[in-house]
PDB file of C-alpha atoms in Angstrom:
ATOM      1  CA  MET A   1     -20.431  10.267  -2.613  1.00 46.00           C
ATOM      2  CA  PHE A   2     -19.011  12.829  -0.177  1.00 47.00           C
ATOM      3  CA  ASP A   3     -18.961  13.143   3.599  1.00 53.00           C
ATOM      4  CA  GLY A   4     -19.912  16.327   5.486  1.00 53.00           C
ATOM      5  CA  ARG A   5     -16.456  17.826   4.905  1.00 52.00           C
ATOM      6  CA  GLY A   6     -16.573  17.293   1.162  1.00 50.00           C
ATOM      7  CA  THR A   7     -14.168  14.345   1.226  1.00 50.00           C
ATOM      8  CA  ILE A   8     -14.722  11.732  -1.459  1.00 49.00           C
ATOM      9  CA  LEU A   9     -16.102   8.490  -0.031  1.00 52.00           C
ATOM     10  CA  ILE A  10     -17.006   6.734  -3.278  1.00 51.00           C
ATOM     11  CA  GLU A  11     -16.040   7.970  -6.711  1.00 51.00           C
ATOM     12  CA  ASN A  12     -17.208   6.897 -10.131  1.00 52.00           C
ATOM     13  CA  ALA A  13     -15.150   8.067 -13.078  1.00 50.00           C
ATOM     14  CA  THR A  14     -15.348   7.236 -16.746  1.00 47.00           C
ATOM     15  CA  LEU A  15     -12.113   7.165 -18.695  1.00 45.00           C
ATOM     16  CA  PHE A  16     -12.338   7.075 -22.492  1.00 46.00           C
ATOM     17  CA  GLY A  17     -15.862   5.634 -22.396  1.00 46.00           C
ATOM     18  CA  GLU A  18     -14.933   2.546 -20.352  1.00 47.00           C
ATOM     19  CA  MET A  19     -16.908   1.342 -17.371  1.00 42.00           C
ATOM     20  CA  PRO A  20     -15.956   3.431 -14.341  1.00 45.00           C
ATOM     21  CA  PRO A  21     -13.653   2.248 -11.590  1.00 46.00           C
ATOM     22  CA  ILE A  22     -15.228   2.525  -8.148  1.00 46.00           C
ATOM     23  CA  TRP A  23     -13.171   3.879  -5.282  1.00 49.00           C
ATOM     24  CA  GLY A  24     -14.004   3.709  -1.600  1.00 52.00           C
ATOM     25  CA  HIS A  25     -12.054   5.439   1.144  1.00 53.00           C
ATOM     26  CA  PHE A  26     -10.974   4.647   4.724  1.00 55.00           C
ATOM     27  CA  MET A  27      -9.310   7.580   6.467  1.00 62.00           C
ATOM     28  CA  TYR A  28      -9.077   9.152   2.997  1.00 70.00           C
ATOM     29  CA  LYS A  29      -7.313   6.044   1.685  1.00 77.00           C
ATOM     30  CA  LEU A  30      -8.355   3.972  -1.302  1.00 81.00           C
ATOM     31  CA  ILE A  31      -9.988   0.734  -0.101  1.00 85.00           C
ATOM     32  CA  LYS A  32     -11.335  -0.704  -3.338  1.00 86.00           C
ATOM     33  CA  ALA A  33     -10.917  -0.134  -7.050  1.00 86.00           C
ATOM     34  CA  THR A  34     -13.036  -1.898  -9.658  1.00 85.00           C
ATOM     35  CA  ASP A  35     -11.747  -1.999 -13.219  1.00 84.00           C
ATOM     36  CA  ALA A  36     -13.795  -1.890 -16.418  1.00 83.00           C
ATOM     37  CA  ASN A  37     -14.148  -5.695 -16.349  1.00 87.00           C
ATOM     38  CA  GLY A  38     -15.589  -5.659 -12.823  1.00 87.00           C
ATOM     39  CA  LYS A  39     -12.404  -7.028 -11.229  1.00 90.00           C
ATOM     40  CA  GLU A  40     -11.682  -5.620  -7.785  1.00 90.00           C
ATOM     41  CA  THR A  41      -8.448  -4.686  -6.083  1.00 91.00           C
ATOM     42  CA  LYS A  42      -8.854  -4.187  -2.320  1.00 92.00           C
ATOM     43  CA  MET A  43      -6.633  -2.424   0.171  1.00 90.00           C
ATOM     44  CA  GLU A  44      -6.454  -2.900   3.963  1.00 92.00           C
ATOM     45  CA  TYR A  45      -5.024  -0.366   6.432  1.00 90.00           C
ATOM     46  CA  ASP A  46      -4.068  -0.277  10.102  1.00 90.00           C
ATOM     47  CA  ALA A  47      -5.524   2.211  12.608  1.00 86.00           C
ATOM     48  CA  ASN A  48      -2.819   4.733  11.631  1.00 86.00           C
ATOM     49  CA  GLY A  49      -3.788   4.606   7.960  1.00 85.00           C
ATOM     50  CA  ASN A  50      -0.734   2.592   6.871  1.00 89.00           C
ATOM     51  CA  LEU A  51      -1.373   0.251   3.948  1.00 90.00           C
ATOM     52  CA  LEU A  52      -1.120  -3.336   5.248  1.00 94.00           C
ATOM     53  CA  LYS A  53      -2.325  -5.409   2.335  1.00 94.00           C
ATOM     54  CA  THR A  54      -3.301  -5.102  -1.304  1.00 93.00           C
ATOM     55  CA  ILE A  55      -5.410  -7.968  -2.636  1.00 94.00           C
ATOM     56  CA  TYR A  56      -5.542  -8.128  -6.409  1.00 92.00           C
ATOM     57  CA  ALA A  57      -8.365  -9.577  -8.520  1.00 91.00           C
ATOM     58  CA  ASN A  58      -6.351 -12.775  -9.113  1.00 91.00           C
ATOM     59  CA  ASP A  59      -6.040 -13.248  -5.304  1.00 90.00           C
ATOM     60  CA  GLN A  60      -2.355 -12.332  -5.297  1.00 92.00           C
ATOM     61  CA  THR A  61      -1.429 -10.166  -2.334  1.00 93.00           C
ATOM     62  CA  ARG A  62       1.183  -7.613  -1.374  1.00 93.00           C
ATOM     63  CA  GLU A  63       1.726  -7.090   2.371  1.00 94.00           C
ATOM     64  CA  LEU A  64       3.535  -4.468   4.429  1.00 94.00           C
ATOM     65  CA  LYS A  65       4.521  -4.200   8.124  1.00 95.00           C
ATOM     66  CA  TYR A  66       5.546  -1.017   9.934  1.00 95.00           C
ATOM     67  CA  ASN A  67       7.519   0.023  13.003  1.00 95.00           C
ATOM     68  CA  SER A  68       6.144   2.427  15.624  1.00 92.00           C
ATOM     69  CA  GLN A  69       7.452   5.403  13.611  1.00 92.00           C
ATOM     70  CA  GLY A  70       5.420   4.359  10.559  1.00 92.00           C
ATOM     71  CA  ASN A  71       8.399   3.134   8.516  1.00 93.00           C
ATOM     72  CA  ILE A  72       7.982  -0.019   6.442  1.00 93.00           C
ATOM     73  CA  ILE A  73      10.056  -2.767   8.078  1.00 94.00           C
ATOM     74  CA  LYS A  74       8.856  -5.768   6.088  1.00 94.00           C
ATOM     75  CA  ALA A  75       7.253  -6.196   2.687  1.00 93.00           C
ATOM     76  CA  ALA A  76       6.144  -9.139   0.581  1.00 92.00           C
ATOM     77  CA  ASP A  77       5.318  -8.800  -3.101  1.00 89.00           C
ATOM     78  CA  VAL A  78       2.971 -10.816  -5.314  1.00 88.00           C
ATOM     79  CA  LEU A  79       5.835 -13.036  -6.489  1.00 88.00           C
ATOM     80  CA  GLY A  80       6.617 -14.206  -2.960  1.00 86.00           C
ATOM     81  CA  ASN A  81       9.731 -12.074  -2.540  1.00 89.00           C
ATOM     82  CA  SER A  82      10.225 -10.680   0.945  1.00 91.00           C
ATOM     83  CA  TYR A  83      12.053  -7.520   1.926  1.00 91.00           C
ATOM     84  CA  VAL A  84      13.274  -6.318   5.330  1.00 92.00           C
ATOM     85  CA  TYR A  85      14.174  -2.696   6.043  1.00 91.00           C
ATOM     86  CA  GLU A  86      16.117  -1.164   8.938  1.00 91.00           C
ATOM     87  CA  TYR A  87      16.286   2.483   9.999  1.00 93.00           C
ATOM     88  CA  ASP A  88      18.437   4.662  12.236  1.00 92.00           C
ATOM     89  CA  SER A  89      17.023   6.695  15.139  1.00 91.00           C
ATOM     90  CA  ASN A  90      16.212   9.567  12.752  1.00 91.00           C
ATOM     91  CA  GLY A  91      14.084   7.343  10.512  1.00 90.00           C
ATOM     92  CA  ASN A  92      16.656   7.134   7.710  1.00 90.00           C
ATOM     93  CA  LYS A  93      16.718   3.769   5.952  1.00 90.00           C
ATOM     94  CA  THR A  94      20.044   2.060   6.687  1.00 89.00           C
ATOM     95  CA  LYS A  95      19.521  -1.425   5.286  1.00 87.00           C
ATOM     96  CA  THR A  96      17.426  -3.279   2.737  1.00 87.00           C
ATOM     97  CA  GLN A  97      17.494  -7.060   2.587  1.00 88.00           C
ATOM     98  CA  LYS A  98      15.728  -9.223   0.004  1.00 87.00           C
ATOM     99  CA  ASP A  99      14.865 -12.878   0.658  1.00 81.00           C
ATOM    100  CA  ASP A 100      17.657 -13.354   3.231  1.00 72.00           C
ATOM    101  CA  ARG A 101      20.141 -13.263   0.353  1.00 73.00           C
ATOM    102  CA  TYR A 102      20.682  -9.773  -0.975  1.00 66.00           C
ATOM    103  CA  GLU A 103      21.580  -6.985   1.396  1.00 63.00           C
ATOM    104  CA  THR A 104      22.122  -3.296   0.754  1.00 66.00           C
ATOM    105  CA  LYS A 105      23.500  -1.093   3.525  1.00 67.00           C
ATOM    106  CA  ILE A 106      22.968   2.635   3.270  1.00 67.00           C
ATOM    107  CA  LYS A 107      25.353   5.118   4.876  1.00 68.00           C
ATOM    108  CA  ILE A 108      23.888   8.454   5.931  1.00 63.00           C
ATOM    109  CA  ASN A 109      26.307  11.392   6.119  1.00 65.00           C
ATOM    110  CA  ASN A 110      25.197  13.842   8.805  1.00 59.00           C
TER     111      ASN A 110
END
């Protein structure tokens, strides 16, 4: 299904004779994918189109948070690991921290 500008809203595609995945779009972003077994993966976005959450068929989730510049500042994966990111004023990543234990500082040469 397409909108008036020809942008895909829902897509059905068959790959090697399997049942097609179904894709829906929000601001031209994937919002749902259905695999050949009918299991759905859903995606949620903020008003800026940034991916906030991915919900997998087994109810595991992956979540992201952003700063006002659109950089990811916090992430959580399906295993429960959390990540924190810091950036300089130019948007360059300067630090990555995992689970309050592992820290990587990044030096940017200007």
